[in-house]
Coordinates of C-alpha atoms in Angstrom, one line a residue:
Chain A
M1 CA 138.0 221.0 132.4
L2 CA 137.7 218.8 135.4
S3 CA 140.2 220.9 137.4
R4 CA 138.3 224.1 136.4
A5 CA 135.1 222.6 137.6
A6 CA 136.7 221.4 140.8
L7 CA 137.8 225.0 141.5
L8 CA 134.4 226.4 140.8
S9 CA 132.3 225.1 143.6
G10 CA 132.6 222.9 146.7
Q11 CA 129.5 221.0 145.8
Q12 CA 130.9 219.9 142.5
N13 CA 134.2 219.3 144.1
R14 CA 132.6 216.8 146.5
A15 CA 131.0 215.1 143.6
L16 CA 134.3 214.8 141.8
V17 CA 136.0 213.4 144.8
A18 CA 133.2 210.8 145.0
L19 CA 133.7 210.2 141.3
A20 CA 137.5 209.8 141.7
A21 CA 137.0 207.5 144.7
R22 CA 134.6 205.4 142.6
T23 CA 136.8 205.2 139.5
T24 CA 139.7 204.0 141.7
G25 CA 137.7 201.6 143.8
T26 CA 137.1 198.1 142.8
T27 CA 133.5 197.7 144.0
A28 CA 130.7 200.0 143.2
C29 CA 129.5 200.6 146.8
N30 CA 132.6 200.9 148.8
N31 CA 132.3 204.5 149.9
V32 CA 129.8 206.6 151.8
A33 CA 129.7 209.3 149.1
A34 CA 128.2 206.9 146.6
S35 CA 124.5 206.5 147.4
C36 CA 123.9 202.8 147.0
D37 CA 120.2 203.0 146.3
S38 CA 120.6 204.2 142.7
Q39 CA 123.5 202.0 141.8
V40 CA 121.6 200.2 139.2
E41 CA 122.2 202.8 136.5
M42 CA 125.9 203.0 137.2
T43 CA 128.1 201.4 134.4
R44 CA 131.8 201.7 133.9
P45 CA 132.7 202.2 130.3
V46 CA 135.0 199.4 129.1
R47 CA 137.0 199.2 125.9
M48 CA 135.1 197.3 123.4
E49 CA 136.1 194.6 121.0
P50 CA 136.0 195.8 117.4
G51 CA 132.6 195.4 115.8
K52 CA 132.1 192.6 113.3
V53 CA 131.7 193.6 109.7
R54 CA 131.0 191.8 106.4
M55 CA 132.6 192.7 103.1
G56 CA 135.0 195.0 104.8
F57 CA 132.7 197.6 106.2
I58 CA 129.0 196.6 106.5
P59 CA 128.1 196.0 110.2
E60 CA 127.2 192.4 111.0
E61 CA 124.1 193.7 113.0
W62 CA 122.4 194.8 109.7
F63 CA 122.6 191.3 108.4
N64 CA 121.3 189.9 111.7
F65 CA 118.4 192.3 111.5
F66 CA 117.5 190.8 108.1
Y67 CA 118.2 187.2 109.2
K68 CA 115.1 186.9 111.4
K69 CA 112.8 188.0 108.6
T70 CA 114.4 186.9 105.3
G71 CA 117.1 184.4 106.1
V72 CA 120.7 184.6 105.0
T73 CA 120.2 185.8 101.4
G74 CA 117.8 188.6 102.3
P75 CA 120.2 191.4 102.7
Y76 CA 122.2 190.4 99.6
T77 CA 118.9 190.3 97.6
L78 CA 118.0 193.7 99.0
G79 CA 121.4 195.1 98.0
F80 CA 121.3 193.6 94.6
T81 CA 117.7 194.6 93.8
L82 CA 118.2 198.1 95.2
S83 CA 121.4 198.6 93.2
T84 CA 119.6 197.3 90.0
Y85 CA 116.8 199.8 90.7
L86 CA 119.2 202.7 91.3
L87 CA 121.1 201.8 88.1
S88 CA 118.2 201.2 85.8
K89 CA 116.5 204.4 86.8
E90 CA 119.8 206.2 86.6
I91 CA 119.4 207.5 90.1
Y92 CA 123.0 206.3 90.4
V93 CA 124.6 207.6 87.3
L94 CA 127.5 205.6 85.8
E95 CA 129.6 208.5 84.8
H96 CA 133.4 208.4 84.5
E97 CA 134.0 208.7 88.3
F98 CA 132.2 205.4 88.8
Y99 CA 134.8 203.5 86.7
S100 CA 137.7 205.1 88.4
G101 CA 136.0 204.4 91.8
L102 CA 135.6 200.8 90.7
S103 CA 139.3 200.4 89.9
L104 CA 140.2 202.1 93.2
A105 CA 137.8 199.7 95.0
L106 CA 139.4 196.8 93.2
M107 CA 142.9 198.0 94.2
C108 CA 141.7 198.4 97.8
V109 CA 140.3 194.9 97.9
V110 CA 143.4 193.4 96.5
A111 CA 145.6 195.4 98.9
V112 CA 143.5 194.3 101.9
K113 CA 143.6 190.7 100.8
K114 CA 147.3 190.7 100.0
I115 CA 149.0 193.0 102.6
G116 CA 146.2 193.0 105.1
P117 CA 147.1 189.8 107.2
G118 CA 150.8 190.6 107.3
L119 CA 150.2 194.2 108.3
A120 CA 147.6 193.1 110.9
K121 CA 150.1 190.7 112.4
Y122 CA 152.9 193.3 112.4
L123 CA 150.6 196.0 114.0
D124 CA 149.3 193.5 116.6
K125 CA 152.8 192.8 117.6
E126 CA 153.5 196.6 117.8
I127 CA 150.4 197.1 119.9
D128 CA 151.5 194.3 122.2
A129 CA 155.0 195.8 122.4
Y130 CA 153.6 199.2 123.1
E131 CA 151.3 198.0 125.8
T132 CA 154.1 196.0 127.4
E133 CA 156.3 199.1 127.3
W134 CA 153.6 201.2 129.0
N135 CA 153.0 198.4 131.5
E136 CA 156.6 197.8 132.2
S137 CA 157.2 200.7 134.5
R138 CA 154.0 199.8 136.4
V139 CA 155.1 196.2 136.7
N140 CA 158.6 197.2 137.7
E141 CA 157.4 199.6 140.3
R142 CA 155.1 196.9 141.6
Q143 CA 157.9 194.5 141.8
V144 CA 160.1 197.1 143.6
L145 CA 157.3 197.9 146.0
E146 CA 156.7 194.3 146.7
Q147 CA 160.4 193.9 147.4
Q148 CA 160.3 196.9 149.7
I149 CA 157.4 195.4 151.5
G150 CA 159.3 192.1 151.8
N151 CA 162.3 194.0 153.2
E152 CA 160.1 195.9 155.6
E153 CA 158.5 192.7 156.8
K154 CA 161.9 191.2 157.3
M155 CA 163.0 194.3 159.2
Q156 CA 160.0 194.0 161.4
W157 CA 160.8 190.4 161.9
S158 CA 164.3 191.2 162.9
A159 CA 163.1 194.0 165.1
E160 CA 161.0 191.4 166.9
G161 CA 164.1 189.4 167.3
Q162 CA 165.7 192.5 168.8
N163 CA 162.9 192.5 171.2
M164 CA 163.7 188.9 172.2
M165 CA 167.3 189.9 172.5
V166 CA 166.5 192.8 174.8
Q167 CA 164.4 190.4 176.9
A168 CA 167.3 188.0 177.1
K169 CA 169.6 190.8 178.1
R170 CA 167.1 191.9 180.8
E171 CA 167.0 188.3 182.1
N172 CA 170.8 188.3 182.0
V173 CA 171.0 191.5 184.0
A174 CA 168.4 190.2 186.4
L175 CA 170.5 187.1 186.9
Q176 CA 173.6 189.1 187.4
L177 CA 171.8 191.2 190.0
E178 CA 170.6 188.1 191.7
A179 CA 174.1 186.7 191.7
A180 CA 175.6 190.0 193.1
Y181 CA 172.8 190.1 195.8
R182 CA 173.5 186.5 196.8
G183 CA 177.2 187.1 196.9
R184 CA 176.7 190.1 199.2
V185 CA 174.4 188.2 201.4
M186 CA 177.1 185.5 201.6
T187 CA 179.8 188.0 202.4
A188 CA 177.6 189.5 205.2
Y189 CA 177.0 186.1 206.6
Q190 CA 180.6 185.2 206.5
E191 CA 181.6 188.5 208.1
V192 CA 179.1 188.0 210.9
K193 CA 180.2 184.4 211.3
K194 CA 183.8 185.5 211.6
R195 CA 183.0 188.0 214.3
L196 CA 180.9 185.5 216.2
D197 CA 183.7 182.9 215.9
Y198 CA 186.1 185.5 217.2
Q199 CA 183.9 186.1 220.2
V200 CA 183.5 182.4 220.8
E201 CA 187.2 181.8 220.6
I202 CA 187.8 184.7 223.0
Q203 CA 185.4 183.2 225.5
N204 CA 186.9 179.7 225.0
I205 CA 190.4 181.1 225.6
E206 CA 189.3 183.1 228.6
R207 CA 187.6 180.0 230.1
R208 CA 190.7 177.9 229.4
I209 CA 193.0 180.4 231.0
A210 CA 190.7 180.7 234.0
Q211 CA 190.5 176.9 234.3
R212 CA 194.2 176.6 234.1
N213 CA 194.7 179.3 236.7
L214 CA 192.1 177.7 238.9
I215 CA 193.8 174.3 238.6
D216 CA 197.2 175.8 239.2
Y217 CA 195.9 177.6 242.2
V218 CA 194.2 174.5 243.6
V219 CA 197.2 172.3 242.9
R220 CA 199.5 174.9 244.5
R221 CA 197.3 175.1 247.5
V222 CA 197.0 171.3 247.7
M223 CA 200.8 170.9 247.3
S224 CA 201.4 173.6 249.8
S225 CA 198.9 171.9 252.2
I226 CA 200.8 168.5 252.0
T227 CA 203.2 168.2 254.9
P228 CA 206.5 166.2 254.6
D229 CA 205.1 163.7 257.2
Q230 CA 202.1 163.0 255.1
D231 CA 204.4 162.6 252.2
K232 CA 206.5 160.1 253.9
K233 CA 203.5 158.1 255.1
N234 CA 202.2 158.1 251.6
I235 CA 205.5 156.7 250.2
D236 CA 205.5 154.1 252.9
K237 CA 202.0 153.1 252.1
C238 CA 203.0 152.8 248.5
I239 CA 206.0 150.6 249.1
A240 CA 203.8 148.4 251.4
D241 CA 201.3 148.0 248.7
L242 CA 204.0 147.2 246.1
S243 CA 205.5 144.6 248.3
S244 CA 202.1 143.0 249.0
L245 CA 201.5 143.0 245.3
A246 CA 204.9 141.4 244.7
K247 CA 204.0 138.7 247.2
A248 CA 200.8 138.0 245.6
Chain B
M1 CA 124.2 224.5 130.3
A2 CA 127.0 226.2 128.6
F3 CA 129.5 224.9 126.0
G4 CA 131.8 222.1 127.3
D5 CA 129.5 221.2 130.2
Y6 CA 128.2 217.8 131.0
P7 CA 124.5 217.1 130.0
A8 CA 122.1 218.4 132.7
D9 CA 120.9 214.8 133.5
Y10 CA 124.4 213.5 134.1
N11 CA 125.1 213.0 137.8
P12 CA 128.5 211.5 138.6
K13 CA 127.2 210.1 141.9
V14 CA 124.6 208.0 140.2
H15 CA 126.1 207.3 136.7
G16 CA 129.7 206.9 137.5
P17 CA 132.4 208.0 135.0
Y18 CA 131.1 210.1 132.1
D19 CA 130.6 208.2 128.9
P20 CA 130.1 210.5 125.9
A21 CA 128.3 207.7 124.0
R22 CA 125.6 207.3 126.6
F23 CA 122.2 209.0 126.8
Y24 CA 121.7 210.2 130.4
G25 CA 118.1 211.3 130.2
K26 CA 115.0 209.3 130.8
P27 CA 115.0 206.4 128.2
D28 CA 112.1 206.2 125.8
T29 CA 111.1 203.1 123.7
P30 CA 114.0 202.3 121.5
F31 CA 113.4 203.4 117.9
G32 CA 113.7 199.9 116.6
Q33 CA 110.8 198.7 118.8
V34 CA 108.4 201.6 118.0
K35 CA 105.2 200.5 116.2
L36 CA 104.5 202.4 113.0
N37 CA 101.3 203.9 114.3
Q38 CA 103.1 205.3 117.3
L39 CA 105.9 206.8 115.3
G40 CA 104.3 210.2 115.2
E41 CA 103.9 210.6 118.9
W42 CA 107.3 209.1 119.4
F43 CA 108.8 211.9 117.3
G44 CA 106.5 214.3 119.2
R45 CA 108.1 213.3 122.4
R46 CA 111.6 214.0 121.1
N47 CA 113.6 217.0 122.3
K48 CA 114.1 219.0 119.1
T49 CA 116.3 221.8 120.4
P50 CA 119.6 222.3 118.4
S51 CA 121.7 221.3 121.4
A52 CA 119.7 218.0 121.8
I53 CA 120.1 217.2 118.1
A54 CA 123.8 218.0 118.2
G55 CA 124.0 215.7 121.3
T56 CA 122.3 212.9 119.4
F57 CA 124.9 213.2 116.6
S58 CA 127.7 213.5 119.1
R59 CA 126.6 210.3 120.9
A60 CA 126.2 208.4 117.6
Y61 CA 129.7 209.5 116.6
W62 CA 131.1 208.4 119.9
R63 CA 129.3 205.1 119.8
W64 CA 130.7 204.5 116.3
Q65 CA 134.2 205.4 117.5
H66 CA 133.9 203.2 120.6
K67 CA 132.8 200.3 118.5
Y68 CA 135.1 200.5 115.4
L69 CA 137.9 203.0 115.9
Q70 CA 138.8 202.8 119.6
P71 CA 139.2 199.1 120.2
K72 CA 142.7 197.8 120.8
R73 CA 142.9 195.8 117.6
A74 CA 140.7 197.8 115.4
G75 CA 140.6 196.8 111.7
I76 CA 140.4 198.7 108.5
A77 CA 136.5 198.6 108.6
P78 CA 136.1 202.2 110.1
F79 CA 138.2 203.7 107.3
F80 CA 136.1 201.9 104.6
Q81 CA 132.9 203.0 106.5
F82 CA 134.1 206.6 106.5
I83 CA 135.0 206.4 102.8
T84 CA 131.6 204.8 101.9
A85 CA 129.7 207.4 104.0
S86 CA 131.7 210.3 102.4
M87 CA 131.0 208.8 98.9
V88 CA 127.3 208.8 99.6
F89 CA 127.4 212.2 101.1
F90 CA 129.3 213.8 98.3
Y91 CA 127.2 212.0 95.7
A92 CA 124.1 213.4 97.4
I93 CA 125.4 217.0 97.5
N94 CA 126.6 216.8 93.9
Y95 CA 123.5 215.0 92.6
S96 CA 122.2 218.0 90.8
K97 CA 125.3 218.2 88.7
L98 CA 125.8 214.4 88.3
K99 CA 122.2 214.1 87.0
K100 CA 123.4 215.8 83.8
H101 CA 125.7 212.9 83.0
R102 CA 122.7 210.5 82.5
N103 CA 123.1 208.3 79.4
Y104 CA 119.5 207.6 78.7
K105 CA 116.6 210.0 78.2
Y106 CA 113.8 207.5 79.2
H107 CA 113.9 205.1 82.0

């Protein structure tokens, strides 16, 4: 019926969406669709605990109603006197069905007293098993989803590690680039130095050759300018000096 | 309001999920707190259309169900209540015939 109503009109549809949102939400006022002014009336039906009874079927509340006015024995007194009245005036007629009903009631009471507790225990166990079975898939799914979330978080964590790795690789590449740059700068320096050294060496050699040539030229000219007479005089002077030295 | 519709006063935005055991109209004084001299006007204020009367019984039935039959660990009480109620009902509808089984002439 809900789906039919949802198809019928947009207005109702919105209301149902609001209703669905509210039934799934944990707090009463968590969506805009729910007008929070009139929330006082809103109650969520919850599964009740079974109502208390006395003598198998009479609601406890009836006894409590009497308790304030007549005390504990009041309702029993009422029941007893009322049944006496009904019987004595034969409003309730004790025909044959009454006695068969009495025996049936007796059998019911005995059955409830004898088999009741065991059956209740068995049924409670079955209920628990049933509930566990129905919950099982939910619990399992929740577990699986939690595991998946854990995996996902781990994946994210390792992806962050990948980030760090990329960063490290980037730094590594930067270092390599720096090293290559420095190497090339060094090569350029060395090449330039080599060429400059070459020029220096050339100049040195040229100067040396020029010097030697100049010396040769000067010596040759000096030698050529020395006459044999001068040479002889010189030798004589040397010998005189040597002899003077020898004397001394 | 056609068959199968929610009560006219029920508004999901205000009342939340529909509860068949709940009265969604304007609440009057509970029957248990009505004074005897005000009982007449209390009944005068009641809505006595057939659908309203049917709704009353439907709510009572659902309230009984929620309390005794639907709980997780419901006992045998609702069955005994049903049996007792049907005993009373059938005794009442057969009373004209059962009356003939009386054992005494004068009471």
